[in-house]
PDB file of C-alpha atoms in Angstrom:
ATOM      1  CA  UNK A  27    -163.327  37.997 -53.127  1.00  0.00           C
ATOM      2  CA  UNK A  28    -161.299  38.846 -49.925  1.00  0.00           C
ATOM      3  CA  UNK A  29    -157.458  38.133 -50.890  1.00  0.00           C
ATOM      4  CA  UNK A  30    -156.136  38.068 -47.583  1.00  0.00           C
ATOM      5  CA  UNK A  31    -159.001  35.162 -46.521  1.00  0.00           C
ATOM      6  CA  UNK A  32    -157.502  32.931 -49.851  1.00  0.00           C
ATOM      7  CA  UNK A  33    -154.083  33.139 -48.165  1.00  0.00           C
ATOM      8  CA  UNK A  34    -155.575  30.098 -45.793  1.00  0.00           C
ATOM      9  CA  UNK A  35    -154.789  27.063 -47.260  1.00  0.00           C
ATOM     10  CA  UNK A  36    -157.365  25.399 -44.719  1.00  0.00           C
ATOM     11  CA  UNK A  37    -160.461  27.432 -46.044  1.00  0.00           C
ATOM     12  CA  UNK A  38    -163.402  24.247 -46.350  1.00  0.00           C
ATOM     13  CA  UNK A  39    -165.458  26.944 -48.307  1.00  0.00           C
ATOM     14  CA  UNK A  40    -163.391  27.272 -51.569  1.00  0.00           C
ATOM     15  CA  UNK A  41    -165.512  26.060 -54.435  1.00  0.00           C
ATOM     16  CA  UNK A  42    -163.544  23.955 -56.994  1.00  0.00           C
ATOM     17  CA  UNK A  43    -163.254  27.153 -59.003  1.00  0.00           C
ATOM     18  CA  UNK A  44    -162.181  29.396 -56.716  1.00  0.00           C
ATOM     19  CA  UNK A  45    -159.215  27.057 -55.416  1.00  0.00           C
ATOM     20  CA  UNK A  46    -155.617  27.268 -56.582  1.00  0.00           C
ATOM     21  CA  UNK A  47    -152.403  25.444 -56.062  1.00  0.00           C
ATOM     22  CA  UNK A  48    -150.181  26.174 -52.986  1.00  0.00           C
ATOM     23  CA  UNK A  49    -146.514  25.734 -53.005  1.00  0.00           C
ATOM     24  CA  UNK A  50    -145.946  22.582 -51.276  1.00  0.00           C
ATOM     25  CA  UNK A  51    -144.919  24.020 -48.079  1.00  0.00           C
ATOM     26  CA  UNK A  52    -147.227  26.378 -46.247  1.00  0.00           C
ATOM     27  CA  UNK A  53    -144.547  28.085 -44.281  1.00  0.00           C
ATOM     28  CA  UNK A  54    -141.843  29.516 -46.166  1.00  0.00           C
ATOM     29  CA  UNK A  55    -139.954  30.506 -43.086  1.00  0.00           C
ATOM     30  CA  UNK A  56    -139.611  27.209 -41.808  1.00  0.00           C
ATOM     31  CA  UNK A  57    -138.796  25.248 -45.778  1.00  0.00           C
ATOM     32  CA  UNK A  58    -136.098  28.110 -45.640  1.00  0.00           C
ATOM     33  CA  UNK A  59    -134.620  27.594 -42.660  1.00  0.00           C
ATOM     34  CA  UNK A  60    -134.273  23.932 -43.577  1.00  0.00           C
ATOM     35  CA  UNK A  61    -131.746  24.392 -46.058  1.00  0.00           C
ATOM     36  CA  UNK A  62    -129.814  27.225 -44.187  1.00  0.00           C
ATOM     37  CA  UNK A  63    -128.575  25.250 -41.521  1.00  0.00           C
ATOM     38  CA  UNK A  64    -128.086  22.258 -44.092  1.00  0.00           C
ATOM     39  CA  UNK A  65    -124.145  21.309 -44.042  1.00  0.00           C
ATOM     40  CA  UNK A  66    -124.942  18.702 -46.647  1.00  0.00           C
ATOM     41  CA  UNK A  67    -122.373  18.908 -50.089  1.00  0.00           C
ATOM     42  CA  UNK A  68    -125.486  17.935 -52.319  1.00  0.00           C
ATOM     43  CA  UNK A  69    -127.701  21.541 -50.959  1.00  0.00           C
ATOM     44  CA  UNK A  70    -127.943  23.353 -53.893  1.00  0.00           C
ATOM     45  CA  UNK A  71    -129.433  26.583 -52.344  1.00  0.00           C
ATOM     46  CA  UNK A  72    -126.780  28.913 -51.379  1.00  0.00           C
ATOM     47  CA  UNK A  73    -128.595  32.031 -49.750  1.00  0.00           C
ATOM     48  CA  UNK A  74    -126.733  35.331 -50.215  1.00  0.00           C
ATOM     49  CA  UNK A  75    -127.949  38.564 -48.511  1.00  0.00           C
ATOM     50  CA  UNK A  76    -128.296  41.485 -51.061  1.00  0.00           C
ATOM     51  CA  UNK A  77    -131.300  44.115 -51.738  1.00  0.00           C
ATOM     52  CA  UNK A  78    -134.960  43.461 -51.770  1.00  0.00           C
ATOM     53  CA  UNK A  79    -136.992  45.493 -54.703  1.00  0.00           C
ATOM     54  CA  UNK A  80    -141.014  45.281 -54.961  1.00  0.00           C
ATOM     55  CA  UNK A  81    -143.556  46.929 -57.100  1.00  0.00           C
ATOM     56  CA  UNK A  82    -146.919  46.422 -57.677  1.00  0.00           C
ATOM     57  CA  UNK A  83    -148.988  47.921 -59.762  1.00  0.00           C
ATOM     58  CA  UNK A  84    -152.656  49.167 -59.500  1.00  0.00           C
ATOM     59  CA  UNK A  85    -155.465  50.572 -61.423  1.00  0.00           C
ATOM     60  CA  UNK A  86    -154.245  54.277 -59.145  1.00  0.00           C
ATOM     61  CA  UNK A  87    -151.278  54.093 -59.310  1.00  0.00           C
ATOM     62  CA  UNK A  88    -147.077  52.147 -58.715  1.00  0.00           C
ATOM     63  CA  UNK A  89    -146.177  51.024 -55.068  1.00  0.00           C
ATOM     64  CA  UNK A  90    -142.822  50.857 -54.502  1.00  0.00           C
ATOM     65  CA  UNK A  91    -140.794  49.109 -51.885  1.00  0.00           C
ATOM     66  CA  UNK A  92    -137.020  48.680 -51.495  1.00  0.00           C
ATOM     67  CA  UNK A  93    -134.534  48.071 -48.256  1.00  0.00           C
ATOM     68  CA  UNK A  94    -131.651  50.009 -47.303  1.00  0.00           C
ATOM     69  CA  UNK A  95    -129.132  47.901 -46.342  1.00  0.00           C
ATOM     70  CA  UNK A  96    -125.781  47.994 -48.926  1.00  0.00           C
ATOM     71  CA  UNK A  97    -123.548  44.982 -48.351  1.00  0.00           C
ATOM     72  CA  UNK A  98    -119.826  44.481 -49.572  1.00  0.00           C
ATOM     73  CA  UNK A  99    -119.993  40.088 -49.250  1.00  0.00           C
ATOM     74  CA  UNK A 100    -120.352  39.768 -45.259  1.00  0.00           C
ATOM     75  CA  UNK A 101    -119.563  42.757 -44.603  1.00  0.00           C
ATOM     76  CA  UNK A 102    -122.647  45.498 -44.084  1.00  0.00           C
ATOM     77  CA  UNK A 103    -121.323  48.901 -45.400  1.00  0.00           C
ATOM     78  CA  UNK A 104    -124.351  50.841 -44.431  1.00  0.00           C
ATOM     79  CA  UNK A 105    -127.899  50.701 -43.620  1.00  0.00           C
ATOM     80  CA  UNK A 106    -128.939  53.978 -44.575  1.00  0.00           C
ATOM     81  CA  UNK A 107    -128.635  53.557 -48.534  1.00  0.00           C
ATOM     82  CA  UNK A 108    -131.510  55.561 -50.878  1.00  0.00           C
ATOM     83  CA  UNK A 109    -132.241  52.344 -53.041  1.00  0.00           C
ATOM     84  CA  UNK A 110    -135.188  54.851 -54.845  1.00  0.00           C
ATOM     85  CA  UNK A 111    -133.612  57.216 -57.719  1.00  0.00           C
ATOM     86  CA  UNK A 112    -136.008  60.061 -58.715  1.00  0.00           C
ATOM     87  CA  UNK A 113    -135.493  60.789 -62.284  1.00  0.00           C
ATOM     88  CA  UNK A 114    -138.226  63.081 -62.816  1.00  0.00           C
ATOM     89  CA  UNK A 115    -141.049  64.176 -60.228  1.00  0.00           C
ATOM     90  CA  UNK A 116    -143.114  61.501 -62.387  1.00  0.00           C
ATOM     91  CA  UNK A 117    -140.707  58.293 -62.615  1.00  0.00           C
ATOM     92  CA  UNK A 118    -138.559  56.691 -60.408  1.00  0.00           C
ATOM     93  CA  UNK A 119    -136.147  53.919 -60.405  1.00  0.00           C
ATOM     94  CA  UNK A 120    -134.944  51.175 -57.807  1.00  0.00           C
ATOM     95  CA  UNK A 121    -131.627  49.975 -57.377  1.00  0.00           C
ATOM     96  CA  UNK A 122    -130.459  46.332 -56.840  1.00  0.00           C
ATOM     97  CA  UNK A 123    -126.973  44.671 -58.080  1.00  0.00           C
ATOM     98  CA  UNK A 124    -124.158  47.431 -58.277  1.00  0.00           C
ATOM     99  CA  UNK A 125    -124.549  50.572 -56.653  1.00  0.00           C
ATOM    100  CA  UNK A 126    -122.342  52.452 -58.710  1.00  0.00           C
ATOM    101  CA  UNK A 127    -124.087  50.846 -61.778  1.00  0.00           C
ATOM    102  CA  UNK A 128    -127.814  51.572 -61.184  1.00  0.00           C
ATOM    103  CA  UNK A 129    -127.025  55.110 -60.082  1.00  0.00           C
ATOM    104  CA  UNK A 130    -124.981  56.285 -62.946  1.00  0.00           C
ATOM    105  CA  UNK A 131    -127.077  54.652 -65.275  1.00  0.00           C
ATOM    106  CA  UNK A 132    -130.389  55.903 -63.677  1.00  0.00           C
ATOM    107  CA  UNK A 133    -128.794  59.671 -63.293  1.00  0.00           C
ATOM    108  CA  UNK A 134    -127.757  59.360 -67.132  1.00  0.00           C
ATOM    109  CA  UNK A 135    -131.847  58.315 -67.947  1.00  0.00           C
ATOM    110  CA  UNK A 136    -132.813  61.153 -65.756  1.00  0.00           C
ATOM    111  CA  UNK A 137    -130.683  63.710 -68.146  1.00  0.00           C
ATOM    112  CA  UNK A 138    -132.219  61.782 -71.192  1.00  0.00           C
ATOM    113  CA  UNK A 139    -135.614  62.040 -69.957  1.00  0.00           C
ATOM    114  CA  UNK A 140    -134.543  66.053 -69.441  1.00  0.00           C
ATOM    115  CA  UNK A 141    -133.345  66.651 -72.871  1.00  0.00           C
ATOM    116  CA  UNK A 142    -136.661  64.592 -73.959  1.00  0.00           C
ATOM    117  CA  UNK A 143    -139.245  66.481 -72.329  1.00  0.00           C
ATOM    118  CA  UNK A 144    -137.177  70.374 -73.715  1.00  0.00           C
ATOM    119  CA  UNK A 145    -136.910  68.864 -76.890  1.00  0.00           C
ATOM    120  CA  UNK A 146    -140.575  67.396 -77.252  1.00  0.00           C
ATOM    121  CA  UNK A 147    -142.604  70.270 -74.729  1.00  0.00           C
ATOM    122  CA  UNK A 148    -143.781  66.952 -73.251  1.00  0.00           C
ATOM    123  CA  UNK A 149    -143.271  64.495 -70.284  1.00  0.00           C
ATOM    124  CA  UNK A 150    -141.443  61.278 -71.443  1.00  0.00           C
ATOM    125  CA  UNK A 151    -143.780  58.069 -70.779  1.00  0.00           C
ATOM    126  CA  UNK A 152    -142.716  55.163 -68.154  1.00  0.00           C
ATOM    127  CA  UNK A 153    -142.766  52.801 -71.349  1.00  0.00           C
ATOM    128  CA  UNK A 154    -140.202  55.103 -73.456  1.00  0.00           C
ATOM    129  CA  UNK A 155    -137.862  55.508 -70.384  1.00  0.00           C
ATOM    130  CA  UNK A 156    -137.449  51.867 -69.640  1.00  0.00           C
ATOM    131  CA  UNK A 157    -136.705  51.835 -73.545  1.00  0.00           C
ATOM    132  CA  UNK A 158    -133.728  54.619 -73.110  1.00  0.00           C
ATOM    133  CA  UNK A 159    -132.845  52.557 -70.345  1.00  0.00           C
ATOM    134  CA  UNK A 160    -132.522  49.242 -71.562  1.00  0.00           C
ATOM    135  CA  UNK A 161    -131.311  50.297 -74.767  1.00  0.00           C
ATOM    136  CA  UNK A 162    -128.195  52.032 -72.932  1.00  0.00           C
ATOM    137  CA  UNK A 163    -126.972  49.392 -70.773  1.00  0.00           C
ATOM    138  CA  UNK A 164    -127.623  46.655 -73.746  1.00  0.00           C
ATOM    139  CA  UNK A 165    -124.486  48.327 -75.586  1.00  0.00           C
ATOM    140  CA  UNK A 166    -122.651  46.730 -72.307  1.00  0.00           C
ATOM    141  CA  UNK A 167    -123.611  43.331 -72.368  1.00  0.00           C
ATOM    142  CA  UNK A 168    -121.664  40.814 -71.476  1.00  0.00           C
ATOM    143  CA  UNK A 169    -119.299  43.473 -70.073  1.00  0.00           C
ATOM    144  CA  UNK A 170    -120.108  42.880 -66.383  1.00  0.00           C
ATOM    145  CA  UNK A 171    -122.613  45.552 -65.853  1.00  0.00           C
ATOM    146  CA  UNK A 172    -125.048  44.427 -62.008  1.00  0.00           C
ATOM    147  CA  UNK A 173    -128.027  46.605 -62.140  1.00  0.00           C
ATOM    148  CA  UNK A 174    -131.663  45.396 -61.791  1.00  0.00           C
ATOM    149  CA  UNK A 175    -133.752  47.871 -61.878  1.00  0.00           C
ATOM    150  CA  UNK A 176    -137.514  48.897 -62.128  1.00  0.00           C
ATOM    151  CA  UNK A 177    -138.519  52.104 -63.807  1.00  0.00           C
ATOM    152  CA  UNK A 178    -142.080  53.504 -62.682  1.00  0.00           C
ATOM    153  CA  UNK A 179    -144.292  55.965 -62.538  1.00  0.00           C
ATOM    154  CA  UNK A 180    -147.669  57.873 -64.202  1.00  0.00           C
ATOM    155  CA  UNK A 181    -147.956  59.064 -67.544  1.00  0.00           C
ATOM    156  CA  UNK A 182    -150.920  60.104 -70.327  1.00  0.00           C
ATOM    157  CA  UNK A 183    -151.498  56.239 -69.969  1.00  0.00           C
ATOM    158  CA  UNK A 184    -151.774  55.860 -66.183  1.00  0.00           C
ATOM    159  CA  UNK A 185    -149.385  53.834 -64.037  1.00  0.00           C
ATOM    160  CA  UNK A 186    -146.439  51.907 -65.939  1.00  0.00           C
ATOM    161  CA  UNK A 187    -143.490  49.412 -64.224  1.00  0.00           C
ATOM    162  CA  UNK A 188    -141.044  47.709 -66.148  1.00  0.00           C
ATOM    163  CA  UNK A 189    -138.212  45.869 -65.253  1.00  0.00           C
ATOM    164  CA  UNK A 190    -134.508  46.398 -66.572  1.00  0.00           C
ATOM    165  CA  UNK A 191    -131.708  44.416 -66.008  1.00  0.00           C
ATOM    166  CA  UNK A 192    -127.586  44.834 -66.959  1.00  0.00           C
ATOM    167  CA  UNK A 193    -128.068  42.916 -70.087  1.00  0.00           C
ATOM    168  CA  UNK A 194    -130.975  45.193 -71.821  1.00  0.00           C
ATOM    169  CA  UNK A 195    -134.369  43.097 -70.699  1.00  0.00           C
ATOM    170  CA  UNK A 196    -137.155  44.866 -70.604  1.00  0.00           C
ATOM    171  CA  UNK A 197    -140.357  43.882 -68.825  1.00  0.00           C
ATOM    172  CA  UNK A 198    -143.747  45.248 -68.301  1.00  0.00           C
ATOM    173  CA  UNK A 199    -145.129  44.143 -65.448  1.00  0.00           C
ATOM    174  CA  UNK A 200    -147.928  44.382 -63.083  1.00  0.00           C
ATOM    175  CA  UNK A 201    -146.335  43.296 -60.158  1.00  0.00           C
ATOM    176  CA  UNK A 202    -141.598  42.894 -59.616  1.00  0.00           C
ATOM    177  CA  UNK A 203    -139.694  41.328 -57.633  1.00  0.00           C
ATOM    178  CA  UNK A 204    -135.976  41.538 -57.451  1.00  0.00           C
ATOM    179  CA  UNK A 205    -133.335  40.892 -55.201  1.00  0.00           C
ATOM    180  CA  UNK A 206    -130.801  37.709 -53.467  1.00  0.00           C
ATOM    181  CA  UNK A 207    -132.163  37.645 -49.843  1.00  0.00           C
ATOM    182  CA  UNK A 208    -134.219  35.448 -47.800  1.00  0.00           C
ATOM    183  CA  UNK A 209    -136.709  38.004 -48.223  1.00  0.00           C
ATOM    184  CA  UNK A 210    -137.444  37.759 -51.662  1.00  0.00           C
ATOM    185  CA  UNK A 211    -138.191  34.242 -51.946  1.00  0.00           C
ATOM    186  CA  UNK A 212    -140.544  34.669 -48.922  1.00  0.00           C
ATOM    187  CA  UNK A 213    -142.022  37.654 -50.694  1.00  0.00           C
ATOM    188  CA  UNK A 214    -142.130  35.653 -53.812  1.00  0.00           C
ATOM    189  CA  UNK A 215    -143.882  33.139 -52.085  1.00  0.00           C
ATOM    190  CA  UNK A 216    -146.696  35.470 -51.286  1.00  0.00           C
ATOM    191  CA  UNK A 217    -147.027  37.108 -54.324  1.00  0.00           C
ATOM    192  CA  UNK A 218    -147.548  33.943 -56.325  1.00  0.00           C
ATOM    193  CA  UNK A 219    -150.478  33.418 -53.915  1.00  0.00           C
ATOM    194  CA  UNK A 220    -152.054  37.304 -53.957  1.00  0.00           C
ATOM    195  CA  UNK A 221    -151.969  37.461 -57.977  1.00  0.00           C
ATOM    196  CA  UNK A 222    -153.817  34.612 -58.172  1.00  0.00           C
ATOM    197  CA  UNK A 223    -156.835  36.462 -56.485  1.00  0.00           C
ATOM    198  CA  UNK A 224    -156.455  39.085 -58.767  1.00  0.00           C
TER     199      UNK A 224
END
């Protein structure tokens, strides 16, 4: 089945099988902008603008997807940020939350991953990265560590993506999201509606 044809709520030739919930609003742009210009005290969605993160993966292979905008509050620092850490030619990683966090942390995996593959005469897999990882930054919990940050690439298993955050989650996952903007929860939107298909 076509996935971009089930992304029309107004198909009349879904069998009862086939269908699937939509969110209750069929433009997220528009249920968005309702709450943005909302002056109300009782709107409890504060939008903040921040980095955008996807990856999705497939039987081939990891897509990955980040912007390049790094933000200090309102103000825009730069919009020419790398937001995608190599830390081998094999695995990458994506940075949202602190800067400084997810690239020291992601620089110290890549020397881990080094001393790995000398030690062993062997690449180190996605799943036992994210593990190095996540055990590293989960010895700073609670200490105010920002990093969210996906881990991916191809092993002896095939494609791997997992998803590490400041307190030591792990995740694997077929498909991430991670980020504060208005972008995410619009990309959100339309993921919940393309994994369905799958």
């Amino acid at each position: 089945m076509d996935c971009g044809s089930l992304l029309t709520p107004d198909r009349e030739d879904m069998t009862e099988e086939e269908s699937f919930e939509y969110l209750p609003h069929t433009d997220p742009a528009t249920f968005v902008a309702e709450f943005q210009k909302s002056t109300s005290a009782d709107n409890k969605i504060k939008f903040h603008t921040g980095t955008t993160t996807l990856g999705f993966k497939f039987k081939e292979g990891v897509i990955i997807a980040v912007d390049s905008r790094a933000t200090a509050g309102s103000y825009i620092a730069s919009q020419t940020v790398k937001k995608v850490i190599e830390i081998n030619p094999y695995l990458l990683g994506t940075m949202a939350g602190g800067a400084a966090d997810c690239s020291f942390w992601e620089r110290l995996l890549a020397k881990q991953c080094r001393i790995y593959q000398l030690r062993n005469r062997e690449r180190i897999s996605v799943a036992a990265a994210s593990k190095i990882l996540s055990n590293m930054v989960y010895q700073y919990k609670g200490m105010g560590l920002s990093m969210g940050t996906m881990v991916c690439g191809w092993d002896k298993r095939g494609p791997g993506l997992y998803y590490v955050d400041s307190d030591g989650q792990r995740t694997l996952t077929t498909c991430s999201v991670s980020g504060l903007d208005l972008l995410t929860l619009m990309v959100s939107w339309i993921l919940v509606t393309v994994t369905k298909c799958q």
